Amino acid sequence: MKPTADVVVVGGGCMGASVAYHLSRRGVTDVVLVEREKMLGTGSTGRNAGGVRHQFSNEANIRLSIESIRLLEHFADEVGHLIDFHQDGYLFLLSLPNSVETFRRNVELQRRLGVDVEWLDENGAQRLAPGLDTTGVAAATFCSRDGIADPNGVTMGFAKAAQSAGVAVERGVEVTGILVSDGRVAGVETSRGAIETRTVVNAAGPWAGTVGKMVGAGVDVPVRPVRRHIFIAAMDATVQPAPVVPSSHIMVIDFESTFYFHREGAGILFGMGDPGETSTFDTTVQWDFLPQVIDVAVNRLPALASASISHAWAGLYEMTPDGNPIIGRTGPEGCYTIAGFSGHGFQHSPAAGRILADVIVGHDPQFDLTPFSLERFVVSSASSGERYVI
Ligand SMILES: Cc1cc2nc3c(=O)[nH]c(=O)nc-3n(C[C@H](O)[C@H](O)[C@H](O)COP(=O)(O)OP(=O)(O)OC[C@H]3O[C@@H](n4cnc5c(N)ncnc54)[C@H](O)[C@@H]3O)c2cc1C
């Protein structure tokens, strides 16, 4: 392994790969991307649902989506890798008056930023997603340029393009320490020896808090892991009449319950948040959660009642206290973080990586990073003068 590098990126998920790619496009190729697993993209990136949407509630996230989706649309030409991007749209189902009111504000903001989002009634929703039961649905929103893409394709595309430009990708190597000298990064320690560097990027996803602590000096990166499940349903071809499911890859989200689904091959991929889940790094599938999901699922997509579960897995959301990421300098000079995307990082990796690469090389990222700064979580205690992270 190289003993020195201009930049060391910790974590080979979609974020680390995107930062490495965008650094290489800015001429910074003396970079080592360090991943502790044997393959890239086996953390949250390898466990996600592939959803990509413009429909966010704050300007900063919508801007990340606009830029990211633009790159995903041209990924094969620009990065040189296929990513199986289906822009069949995201359909949000809203049942409560409060949710409709919130979405009115969101859609107004999305449209102001140039995103084309439609309002639909029950019939419109059913036309887009045949087989959907819209009982109790008051309104729905739809953006046709939203969709699903292949997280592995995006990660490998970024990593391979970076590698071709000279970036070193080290798999099966764990970063165990970050060396700081005179208030700035001096190197990293790994399971295969030290690398001298003046710049380190914490792209460790759900483990960003652990890597953040390696800097010492009271730096706290408030990212906590929360387990989320995905189930794959196989449709039974012998059931007659054949259960109706959407033939497109449209992503449907029942906003009130958080149940969501999309077509996955011949079957259906679905999931739902578990409000009782506490913070954990454990990704064992909790099968006793499945009946809770099924109860909700069959009400929205009755075809699931005759399906069988062929596969399930659990991964980790990387939650921050406000559900938004941390992008930028964190702690001593030369130390940066790109983490805490709180369950929507895959889709934002193209823009987030570009922005952080610009910050690192000293270019104006043309993006206001204030909503994503670590500082928003730092409070000073008037009595003791201490600073701590909420
Ligand atoms: C069930 C589920 C569904 C999701 N659905 C979506 C979705 O539809 N759309 C969307 O946009 N997002 C979704 N997400 C969120 C998305 O997967 C994450 O936001 C994104 O993958 C984060 O990428 P990352 O590169 O930051 O983290 P990761 O992919 O976790 O990568 C971090 C890497 O760092 C490595 N690492 C950690 N510590 C060290 C160390 N000390 N040394 C070396 N390497 C280290 C890990 O092994 C890991 O590979 C979902 C997540 C889950 C769990």
CSV table of C-alpha atoms and ligand atoms in Angstrom, one decimal:
chain,number,residue,atom,x,y,z
A,1,MET,CA,0.0,0.0,0.0
A,2,LYS,CA,1.2,3.5,-0.7
A,3,PRO,CA,2.9,5.1,2.3
A,4,THR,CA,1.8,8.6,1.3
A,5,ALA,CA,-1.2,10.2,-0.4
A,6,ASP,CA,-2.6,13.6,-1.0
A,7,VAL,CA,-6.0,12.4,0.2
A,8,VAL,CA,-7.2,9.3,2.0
A,9,VAL,CA,-10.9,8.4,1.7
A,10,VAL,CA,-12.2,6.2,4.5
A,11,GLY,CA,-15.1,4.0,3.2
A,12,GLY,CA,-15.8,2.4,-0.2
A,13,GLY,CA,-19.6,3.0,-0.4
A,14,CYS,CA,-21.3,5.3,-2.9
A,15,MET,CA,-20.0,8.4,-1.0
A,16,GLY,CA,-16.4,7.4,-0.8
A,17,ALA,CA,-16.4,6.3,-4.5
A,18,SER,CA,-18.1,9.5,-5.6
A,19,VAL,CA,-15.6,11.8,-3.7
A,20,ALA,CA,-12.6,9.8,-5.2
A,21,TYR,CA,-14.1,10.1,-8.7
A,22,HIS,CA,-14.7,13.8,-8.5
A,23,LEU,CA,-11.3,14.4,-7.0
A,24,SER,CA,-9.7,12.6,-9.9
A,25,ARG,CA,-11.7,14.8,-12.3
A,26,ARG,CA,-10.2,17.8,-10.7
A,27,GLY,CA,-6.7,16.4,-11.2
A,28,VAL,CA,-6.2,15.1,-7.7
A,29,THR,CA,-5.3,11.4,-8.3
A,30,ASP,CA,-2.8,10.8,-5.5
A,31,VAL,CA,-5.7,9.4,-3.5
A,32,VAL,CA,-6.2,6.1,-1.6
A,33,LEU,CA,-9.8,4.9,-1.1
A,34,VAL,CA,-9.7,2.5,1.8
A,35,GLU,CA,-12.5,-0.1,2.4
A,36,ARG,CA,-12.3,-2.6,5.2
A,37,GLU,CA,-14.5,-5.2,3.5
A,38,LYS,CA,-13.3,-7.4,0.6
A,39,MET,CA,-15.6,-5.6,-1.8
A,40,LEU,CA,-16.8,-2.0,-2.3
A,41,GLY,CA,-20.5,-1.2,-1.7
A,42,THR,CA,-21.3,-3.8,0.9
A,43,GLY,CA,-22.4,-1.3,3.7
A,44,SER,CA,-25.6,0.7,3.4
A,45,THR,CA,-25.0,1.1,-0.3
A,46,GLY,CA,-25.3,-2.6,-0.9
A,47,ARG,CA,-28.6,-2.8,1.1
A,48,ASN,CA,-30.6,0.0,-0.3
A,49,ALA,CA,-33.8,0.2,-2.4
A,50,GLY,CA,-32.2,2.2,-5.2
A,51,GLY,CA,-34.7,5.1,-5.0
A,52,VAL,CA,-33.9,8.4,-6.6
A,53,ARG,CA,-36.3,11.4,-6.1
A,54,HIS,CA,-36.6,15.2,-6.4
A,55,GLN,CA,-39.4,15.2,-3.9
A,56,PHE,CA,-37.7,16.5,-0.8
A,57,SER,CA,-39.0,19.1,1.7
A,58,ASN,CA,-36.0,21.4,1.9
A,59,GLU,CA,-34.1,23.4,-0.7
A,60,ALA,CA,-30.6,22.0,-0.1
A,61,ASN,CA,-31.8,18.4,-0.6
A,62,ILE,CA,-33.8,19.3,-3.7
A,63,ARG,CA,-30.7,21.0,-5.1
A,64,LEU,CA,-28.7,17.8,-4.4
A,65,SER,CA,-31.3,15.8,-6.2
A,66,ILE,CA,-31.5,18.1,-9.2
A,67,GLU,CA,-27.7,17.8,-9.7
A,68,SER,CA,-27.5,14.1,-8.9
A,69,ILE,CA,-30.3,13.1,-11.2
A,70,ARG,CA,-28.8,15.1,-14.0
A,71,LEU,CA,-25.6,13.0,-13.7
A,72,LEU,CA,-27.4,9.7,-13.2
A,73,GLU,CA,-29.3,10.4,-16.5
A,74,HIS,CA,-25.9,10.7,-18.3
A,75,PHE,CA,-23.9,8.3,-16.2
A,76,ALA,CA,-23.0,5.9,-19.0
A,77,ASP,CA,-21.6,8.7,-21.1
A,78,GLU,CA,-19.9,10.7,-18.4
A,79,VAL,CA,-18.7,8.0,-16.0
A,80,GLY,CA,-18.7,5.0,-18.3
A,81,HIS,CA,-20.9,2.5,-16.5
A,82,LEU,CA,-24.4,1.2,-16.8
A,83,ILE,CA,-26.7,1.9,-13.8
A,84,ASP,CA,-30.1,0.5,-14.9
A,85,PHE,CA,-31.8,3.8,-14.2
A,86,HIS,CA,-35.6,3.6,-14.7
A,87,GLN,CA,-37.3,7.0,-14.5
A,88,ASP,CA,-40.9,5.7,-13.9
A,89,GLY,CA,-41.5,8.2,-11.1
A,90,TYR,CA,-42.2,8.3,-7.4
A,91,LEU,CA,-45.8,8.4,-6.2
A,92,PHE,CA,-46.5,9.7,-2.7
A,93,LEU,CA,-49.9,8.7,-1.2
A,94,LEU,CA,-51.2,11.1,1.4
A,95,SER,CA,-54.1,10.3,3.7
A,96,LEU,CA,-54.1,13.0,6.4
A,97,PRO,CA,-55.0,16.6,5.9
A,98,ASN,CA,-51.7,17.7,7.7
A,99,SER,CA,-49.7,15.7,5.2
A,100,VAL,CA,-51.5,17.2,2.3
A,101,GLU,CA,-50.8,20.6,3.7
A,102,THR,CA,-47.1,19.8,4.2
A,103,PHE,CA,-46.8,18.5,0.7
A,104,ARG,CA,-48.5,21.6,-0.7
A,105,ARG,CA,-45.6,23.6,0.7
A,106,ASN,CA,-43.1,21.0,-0.5
A,107,VAL,CA,-44.5,20.9,-4.1
A,108,GLU,CA,-44.5,24.7,-4.2
A,109,LEU,CA,-40.8,24.7,-3.3
A,110,GLN,CA,-40.0,21.9,-5.7
A,111,ARG,CA,-41.7,23.7,-8.5
A,112,ARG,CA,-40.0,27.0,-7.6
A,113,LEU,CA,-36.7,25.2,-8.1
A,114,GLY,CA,-37.8,23.9,-11.5
A,115,VAL,CA,-38.9,20.4,-10.6
A,116,ASP,CA,-42.0,19.2,-12.4
A,117,VAL,CA,-44.3,17.6,-9.8
A,118,GLU,CA,-48.0,16.8,-10.3
A,119,TRP,CA,-50.9,16.5,-8.0
A,120,LEU,CA,-53.1,13.4,-8.5
A,121,ASP,CA,-56.4,12.1,-7.1
A,122,GLU,CA,-57.0,8.4,-6.3
A,123,ASN,CA,-57.9,7.6,-9.9
A,124,GLY,CA,-54.7,9.2,-11.3
A,125,ALA,CA,-52.7,7.3,-8.7
A,126,GLN,CA,-54.3,3.9,-9.7
A,127,ARG,CA,-53.7,4.6,-13.4
A,128,LEU,CA,-50.0,5.0,-12.7
A,129,ALA,CA,-49.8,2.0,-10.3
A,130,PRO,CA,-52.3,-0.6,-11.3
A,131,GLY,CA,-53.2,-2.9,-8.5
A,132,LEU,CA,-53.0,-0.1,-5.9
A,133,ASP,CA,-55.7,0.1,-3.3
A,134,THR,CA,-56.2,3.8,-2.6
A,135,THR,CA,-58.7,3.6,0.2
A,136,GLY,CA,-58.4,6.6,2.4
A,137,VAL,CA,-56.0,8.4,0.1
A,138,ALA,CA,-56.8,12.1,0.0
A,139,ALA,CA,-54.2,13.1,-2.6
A,140,ALA,CA,-51.0,12.0,-4.2
A,141,THR,CA,-47.9,13.7,-5.8
A,142,PHE,CA,-45.9,12.3,-8.7
A,143,CYS,CA,-42.6,13.3,-10.3
A,144,SER,CA,-41.9,11.4,-13.5
A,145,ARG,CA,-38.2,12.1,-13.5
A,146,ASP,CA,-37.8,10.3,-10.1
A,147,GLY,CA,-37.0,6.6,-10.3
A,148,ILE,CA,-34.8,3.7,-9.3
A,149,ALA,CA,-31.2,2.9,-10.2
A,150,ASP,CA,-28.5,0.3,-9.4
A,151,PRO,CA,-26.4,1.4,-6.3
A,152,ASN,CA,-23.7,-1.1,-7.1
A,153,GLY,CA,-23.5,0.2,-10.7
A,154,VAL,CA,-23.1,3.8,-9.5
A,155,THR,CA,-20.5,2.9,-6.9
A,156,MET,CA,-18.5,0.7,-9.2
A,157,GLY,CA,-18.8,3.2,-12.0
A,158,PHE,CA,-17.3,6.0,-9.8
A,159,ALA,CA,-14.6,3.7,-8.3
A,160,LYS,CA,-13.5,2.3,-11.7
A,161,ALA,CA,-13.3,5.7,-13.4
A,162,ALA,CA,-11.3,7.0,-10.4
A,163,GLN,CA,-9.0,4.0,-10.5
A,164,SER,CA,-8.4,4.5,-14.3
A,165,ALA,CA,-7.3,8.0,-13.5
A,166,GLY,CA,-4.8,6.8,-10.9
A,167,VAL,CA,-6.7,6.5,-7.6
A,168,ALA,CA,-5.6,3.5,-5.5
A,169,VAL,CA,-8.5,1.4,-4.2
A,170,GLU,CA,-7.5,-0.7,-1.2
A,171,ARG,CA,-10.1,-3.4,-0.1
A,172,GLY,CA,-9.8,-5.5,3.0
A,173,VAL,CA,-8.0,-2.7,4.8
A,174,GLU,CA,-9.4,-1.0,8.0
A,175,VAL,CA,-8.6,2.5,9.0
A,176,THR,CA,-7.8,2.2,12.8
A,177,GLY,CA,-6.6,5.7,13.6
A,178,ILE,CA,-6.3,9.3,12.3
A,179,LEU,CA,-3.1,11.1,13.2
A,180,VAL,CA,-3.3,14.8,14.0
A,181,SER,CA,-0.3,17.0,14.5
A,182,ASP,CA,-0.3,20.8,15.3
A,183,GLY,CA,-4.1,21.0,14.7
A,184,ARG,CA,-4.0,19.4,11.2
A,185,VAL,CA,-4.3,15.9,9.8
A,186,ALA,CA,-0.9,14.1,9.5
A,187,GLY,CA,-1.9,10.6,8.5
A,188,VAL,CA,-4.0,7.5,9.0
A,189,GLU,CA,-3.2,4.2,10.6
A,190,THR,CA,-4.6,1.1,9.0
A,191,SER,CA,-4.6,-2.6,9.5
A,192,ARG,CA,-1.9,-2.7,6.8
A,193,GLY,CA,0.3,0.2,8.0
A,194,ALA,CA,0.3,3.9,8.1
A,195,ILE,CA,-0.4,6.4,5.2
A,196,GLU,CA,1.0,9.9,5.6
A,197,THR,CA,-1.5,12.4,4.3
A,198,ARG,CA,-2.7,15.9,5.0
A,199,THR,CA,-6.3,15.2,4.0
A,200,VAL,CA,-8.7,12.6,5.2
A,201,VAL,CA,-12.4,12.1,4.2
A,202,ASN,CA,-14.7,10.3,6.6
A,203,ALA,CA,-17.1,8.5,4.2
A,204,ALA,CA,-17.8,5.6,6.6
A,205,GLY,CA,-21.6,5.7,6.4
A,206,PRO,CA,-23.2,4.3,9.5
A,207,TRP,CA,-19.7,4.0,11.1
A,208,ALA,CA,-18.9,7.7,10.5
A,209,GLY,CA,-19.3,8.4,14.3
A,210,THR,CA,-16.7,5.7,15.1
A,211,VAL,CA,-14.3,7.1,12.5
A,212,GLY,CA,-15.0,10.6,13.6
A,213,LYS,CA,-13.9,9.7,17.1
A,214,MET,CA,-10.4,8.7,15.8
A,215,VAL,CA,-9.6,12.3,15.3
A,216,GLY,CA,-9.9,12.9,19.1
A,217,ALA,CA,-10.0,16.4,20.5
A,218,GLY,CA,-13.7,16.2,21.3
A,219,VAL,CA,-14.8,15.9,17.6
A,220,ASP,CA,-18.2,14.2,17.6
A,221,VAL,CA,-19.8,13.2,14.3
A,222,PRO,CA,-23.4,12.6,15.4
A,223,VAL,CA,-24.3,9.7,13.0
A,224,ARG,CA,-26.2,6.7,14.5
A,225,PRO,CA,-27.1,3.5,12.8
A,226,VAL,CA,-30.7,2.3,12.6
A,227,ARG,CA,-31.7,-1.0,11.1
A,228,ARG,CA,-34.1,-1.0,8.1
A,229,HIS,CA,-35.5,-4.1,6.4
A,230,ILE,CA,-36.2,-4.9,2.7
A,231,PHE,CA,-38.4,-7.8,1.6
A,232,ILE,CA,-38.7,-9.3,-1.8
A,233,ALA,CA,-42.0,-10.9,-2.7
A,234,ALA,CA,-42.3,-13.5,-5.5
A,235,MET,CA,-45.6,-13.5,-7.3
A,236,ASP,CA,-47.3,-16.9,-7.7
A,237,ALA,CA,-47.9,-17.6,-11.4
A,238,THR,CA,-50.5,-20.3,-10.7
A,239,VAL,CA,-53.0,-17.9,-8.9
A,240,GLN,CA,-55.9,-17.0,-11.2
A,241,PRO,CA,-56.9,-14.4,-12.0
A,242,ALA,CA,-53.3,-13.1,-11.9
A,243,PRO,CA,-52.8,-10.6,-9.1
A,244,VAL,CA,-52.4,-7.1,-10.5
A,245,VAL,CA,-49.1,-5.2,-9.9
A,246,PRO,CA,-47.6,-2.3,-11.7
A,247,SER,CA,-45.6,-3.3,-14.8
A,248,SER,CA,-43.4,-0.2,-14.6
A,249,HIS,CA,-40.7,0.4,-12.0
A,250,ILE,CA,-42.7,3.2,-10.3
A,251,MET,CA,-41.8,3.7,-6.6
A,252,VAL,CA,-45.0,4.0,-4.4
A,253,ILE,CA,-44.7,5.4,-0.9
A,254,ASP,CA,-47.6,5.4,1.6
A,255,PHE,CA,-46.5,8.5,3.4
A,256,GLU,CA,-48.4,7.9,6.7
A,257,SER,CA,-47.2,4.3,7.3
A,258,THR,CA,-43.8,4.7,5.4
A,259,PHE,CA,-44.6,1.5,3.5
A,260,TYR,CA,-43.1,1.6,0.0
A,261,PHE,CA,-42.7,-0.8,-2.9
A,262,HIS,CA,-41.4,-1.0,-6.4
A,263,ARG,CA,-41.2,-3.7,-9.0
A,264,GLU,CA,-38.0,-5.8,-8.7
A,265,GLY,CA,-37.6,-8.2,-11.6
A,266,ALA,CA,-40.7,-10.3,-11.7
A,267,GLY,CA,-41.4,-9.7,-8.0
A,268,ILE,CA,-42.0,-6.7,-5.7
A,269,LEU,CA,-39.4,-5.1,-3.4
A,270,PHE,CA,-41.0,-3.5,-0.3
A,271,GLY,CA,-40.1,-2.1,3.1
A,272,MET,CA,-41.4,0.0,5.9
A,273,GLY,CA,-39.8,1.9,8.8
A,274,ASP,CA,-40.0,0.3,12.3
A,275,PRO,CA,-40.9,3.0,14.8
A,276,GLY,CA,-39.7,0.7,17.6
A,277,GLU,CA,-36.2,0.2,16.2
A,278,THR,CA,-33.4,1.5,18.4
A,279,SER,CA,-29.9,2.3,17.3
A,280,THR,CA,-27.9,-0.8,16.4
A,281,PHE,CA,-25.1,-2.1,14.1
A,282,ASP,CA,-26.9,-5.4,14.0
A,283,THR,CA,-28.2,-6.3,10.5
A,284,THR,CA,-29.9,-9.6,11.4
A,285,VAL,CA,-33.3,-9.8,9.8
A,286,GLN,CA,-36.0,-9.5,12.4
A,287,TRP,CA,-38.6,-11.9,10.9
A,288,ASP,CA,-41.1,-11.0,13.7
A,289,PHE,CA,-41.3,-7.6,12.1
A,290,LEU,CA,-42.6,-9.0,8.8
A,291,PRO,CA,-46.3,-9.5,9.9
A,292,GLN,CA,-46.5,-5.8,10.9
A,293,VAL,CA,-45.3,-4.9,7.4
A,294,ILE,CA,-47.6,-7.3,5.7
A,295,ASP,CA,-50.7,-6.0,7.6
A,296,VAL,CA,-50.0,-2.6,6.0
A,297,ALA,CA,-48.7,-3.9,2.7
A,298,VAL,CA,-51.8,-5.9,1.7
A,299,ASN,CA,-54.0,-2.9,2.3
A,300,ARG,CA,-52.1,-0.9,-0.3
A,301,LEU,CA,-51.1,-3.7,-2.7
A,302,PRO,CA,-53.6,-6.6,-2.3
A,303,ALA,CA,-51.6,-8.7,-4.8
A,304,LEU,CA,-49.0,-9.2,-1.9
A,305,ALA,CA,-51.6,-11.4,-0.1
A,306,SER,CA,-51.0,-14.3,-2.5
A,307,ALA,CA,-47.2,-13.7,-2.8
A,308,SER,CA,-44.4,-15.5,-1.0
A,309,ILE,CA,-41.4,-13.8,0.5
A,310,SER,CA,-38.4,-15.1,-1.4
A,311,HIS,CA,-35.7,-13.0,0.2
A,312,ALA,CA,-35.1,-10.3,2.9
A,313,TRP,CA,-32.2,-8.3,4.2
A,314,ALA,CA,-31.5,-5.5,6.7
A,315,GLY,CA,-29.2,-2.6,6.3
A,316,LEU,CA,-28.4,0.5,8.3
A,317,TYR,CA,-29.7,4.0,7.9
A,318,GLU,CA,-27.1,6.5,9.0
A,319,MET,CA,-29.1,9.0,11.0
A,320,THR,CA,-28.2,12.5,12.2
A,321,PRO,CA,-30.4,14.3,14.7
A,322,ASP,CA,-32.2,16.3,12.0
A,323,GLY,CA,-32.2,13.7,9.2
A,324,ASN,CA,-29.8,15.7,7.0
A,325,PRO,CA,-26.2,14.9,6.1
A,326,ILE,CA,-22.9,16.3,7.3
A,327,ILE,CA,-20.8,17.5,4.4
A,328,GLY,CA,-17.6,19.6,4.8
A,329,ARG,CA,-14.8,20.2,7.3
A,330,THR,CA,-15.1,18.5,10.7
A,331,GLY,CA,-12.5,19.0,13.3
A,332,PRO,CA,-8.8,19.7,12.5
A,333,GLU,CA,-7.5,21.2,9.3
A,334,GLY,CA,-7.6,18.6,6.5
A,335,CYS,CA,-10.4,16.5,8.1
A,336,TYR,CA,-13.7,16.2,6.1
A,337,THR,CA,-16.9,14.3,6.5
A,338,ILE,CA,-19.5,13.2,4.0
A,339,ALA,CA,-22.0,11.1,5.9
A,340,GLY,CA,-25.2,10.9,7.8
A,341,PHE,CA,-27.5,11.0,4.8
A,342,SER,CA,-30.2,9.4,7.0
A,343,GLY,CA,-31.6,6.9,4.5
A,344,HIS,CA,-31.4,8.9,1.3
A,345,GLY,CA,-27.7,9.0,0.5
A,346,PHE,CA,-27.4,6.8,-2.5
A,347,GLN,CA,-29.4,9.2,-4.7
A,348,HIS,CA,-27.4,12.2,-3.4
A,349,SER,CA,-23.9,10.7,-3.8
A,350,PRO,CA,-23.2,12.1,-7.3
A,351,ALA,CA,-23.7,15.8,-6.2
A,352,ALA,CA,-22.5,15.4,-2.6
A,353,GLY,CA,-19.2,13.9,-3.9
A,354,ARG,CA,-18.7,16.7,-6.4
A,355,ILE,CA,-19.4,19.4,-3.8
A,356,LEU,CA,-16.9,17.9,-1.3
A,357,ALA,CA,-14.3,17.4,-3.9
A,358,ASP,CA,-14.6,21.1,-4.8
A,359,VAL,CA,-14.3,22.1,-1.1
A,360,ILE,CA,-11.2,20.0,-0.7
A,361,VAL,CA,-9.4,21.4,-3.8
A,362,GLY,CA,-10.4,24.9,-2.8
A,363,HIS,CA,-12.9,25.6,-5.6
A,364,ASP,CA,-16.2,27.4,-4.9
A,365,PRO,CA,-18.7,24.5,-4.7
A,366,GLN,CA,-21.5,26.9,-5.8
A,367,PHE,CA,-23.6,25.3,-3.0
A,368,ASP,CA,-24.5,26.7,0.4
A,369,LEU,CA,-23.3,24.0,2.8
A,370,THR,CA,-24.7,25.7,5.9
A,371,PRO,CA,-27.6,23.3,6.3
A,372,PHE,CA,-25.1,20.4,6.1
A,373,SER,CA,-22.4,21.7,8.4
A,374,LEU,CA,-21.4,19.9,11.6
A,375,GLU,CA,-21.6,23.3,13.3
A,376,ARG,CA,-25.4,23.2,13.3
A,377,PHE,CA,-25.3,20.5,15.9
A,378,VAL,CA,-22.7,22.2,18.1
A,379,VAL,CA,-24.0,24.1,21.1
A,380,SER,CA,-21.9,26.1,23.5
A,381,SER,CA,-22.7,25.9,27.2
A,382,ALA,CA,-22.7,29.5,28.5
A,383,SER,CA,-21.8,28.4,32.0
A,384,SER,CA,-18.9,26.1,31.3
A,385,GLY,CA,-17.8,27.4,27.9
A,386,GLU,CA,-17.8,23.8,26.7
A,387,ARG,CA,-18.9,22.9,23.2
A,388,TYR,CA,-20.8,19.7,22.6
A,389,VAL,CA,-22.8,18.1,19.9
A,390,ILE,CA,-26.6,17.6,20.3
B,1,LIG,C1,-32.8,-0.6,3.7
B,1,LIG,C2,-32.3,0.6,3.2
B,1,LIG,C3,-32.9,1.2,2.1
B,1,LIG,C4,-32.4,2.4,1.5
B,1,LIG,N1,-33.0,3.0,0.4
B,1,LIG,C5,-32.5,4.0,-0.1
B,1,LIG,C6,-33.0,4.6,-1.3
B,1,LIG,O1,-34.0,4.1,-1.8
B,1,LIG,N2,-32.5,5.7,-1.9
B,1,LIG,C7,-31.4,6.3,-1.3
B,1,LIG,O2,-30.9,7.3,-1.8
B,1,LIG,N3,-30.8,5.8,-0.2
B,1,LIG,C8,-31.3,4.7,0.4
B,1,LIG,N4,-30.7,4.2,1.5
B,1,LIG,C9,-29.6,4.9,2.2
B,1,LIG,C10,-28.3,4.7,1.4
B,1,LIG,O3,-28.1,3.3,1.3
B,1,LIG,C11,-27.2,5.3,2.2
B,1,LIG,O4,-27.5,6.7,2.5
B,1,LIG,C12,-25.9,5.3,1.4
B,1,LIG,O5,-25.6,4.0,0.9
B,1,LIG,C13,-24.7,5.8,2.3
B,1,LIG,O6,-23.5,5.5,1.6
B,1,LIG,P1,-22.2,5.6,2.3
B,1,LIG,O7,-21.1,5.4,1.2
B,1,LIG,O8,-22.1,6.9,3.1
B,1,LIG,O9,-22.2,4.4,3.3
B,1,LIG,P2,-21.8,2.9,3.2
B,1,LIG,O10,-22.4,2.3,1.9
B,1,LIG,O11,-22.2,2.2,4.4
B,1,LIG,O12,-20.3,2.9,3.0
B,1,LIG,C14,-19.4,3.1,4.1
B,1,LIG,C15,-18.3,2.1,4.0
B,1,LIG,O13,-17.3,2.5,5.0
B,1,LIG,C16,-16.6,1.3,5.3
B,1,LIG,N5,-16.0,1.5,6.6
B,1,LIG,C17,-16.5,1.8,7.8
B,1,LIG,N6,-15.5,2.0,8.7
B,1,LIG,C18,-14.3,1.8,8.1
B,1,LIG,C19,-13.0,1.8,8.5
B,1,LIG,N7,-12.6,2.1,9.8
B,1,LIG,N8,-12.0,1.5,7.6
B,1,LIG,C20,-12.3,1.3,6.3
B,1,LIG,N9,-13.6,1.2,5.9
B,1,LIG,C21,-14.6,1.5,6.7
B,1,LIG,C22,-17.8,0.3,5.4
B,1,LIG,O14,-17.4,-1.1,5.4
B,1,LIG,C23,-18.7,0.7,4.3
B,1,LIG,O15,-18.4,-0.1,3.1
B,1,LIG,C24,-31.2,3.0,2.1
B,1,LIG,C25,-30.6,2.4,3.2
B,1,LIG,C26,-31.1,1.2,3.7
B,1,LIG,C27,-30.4,0.5,4.8
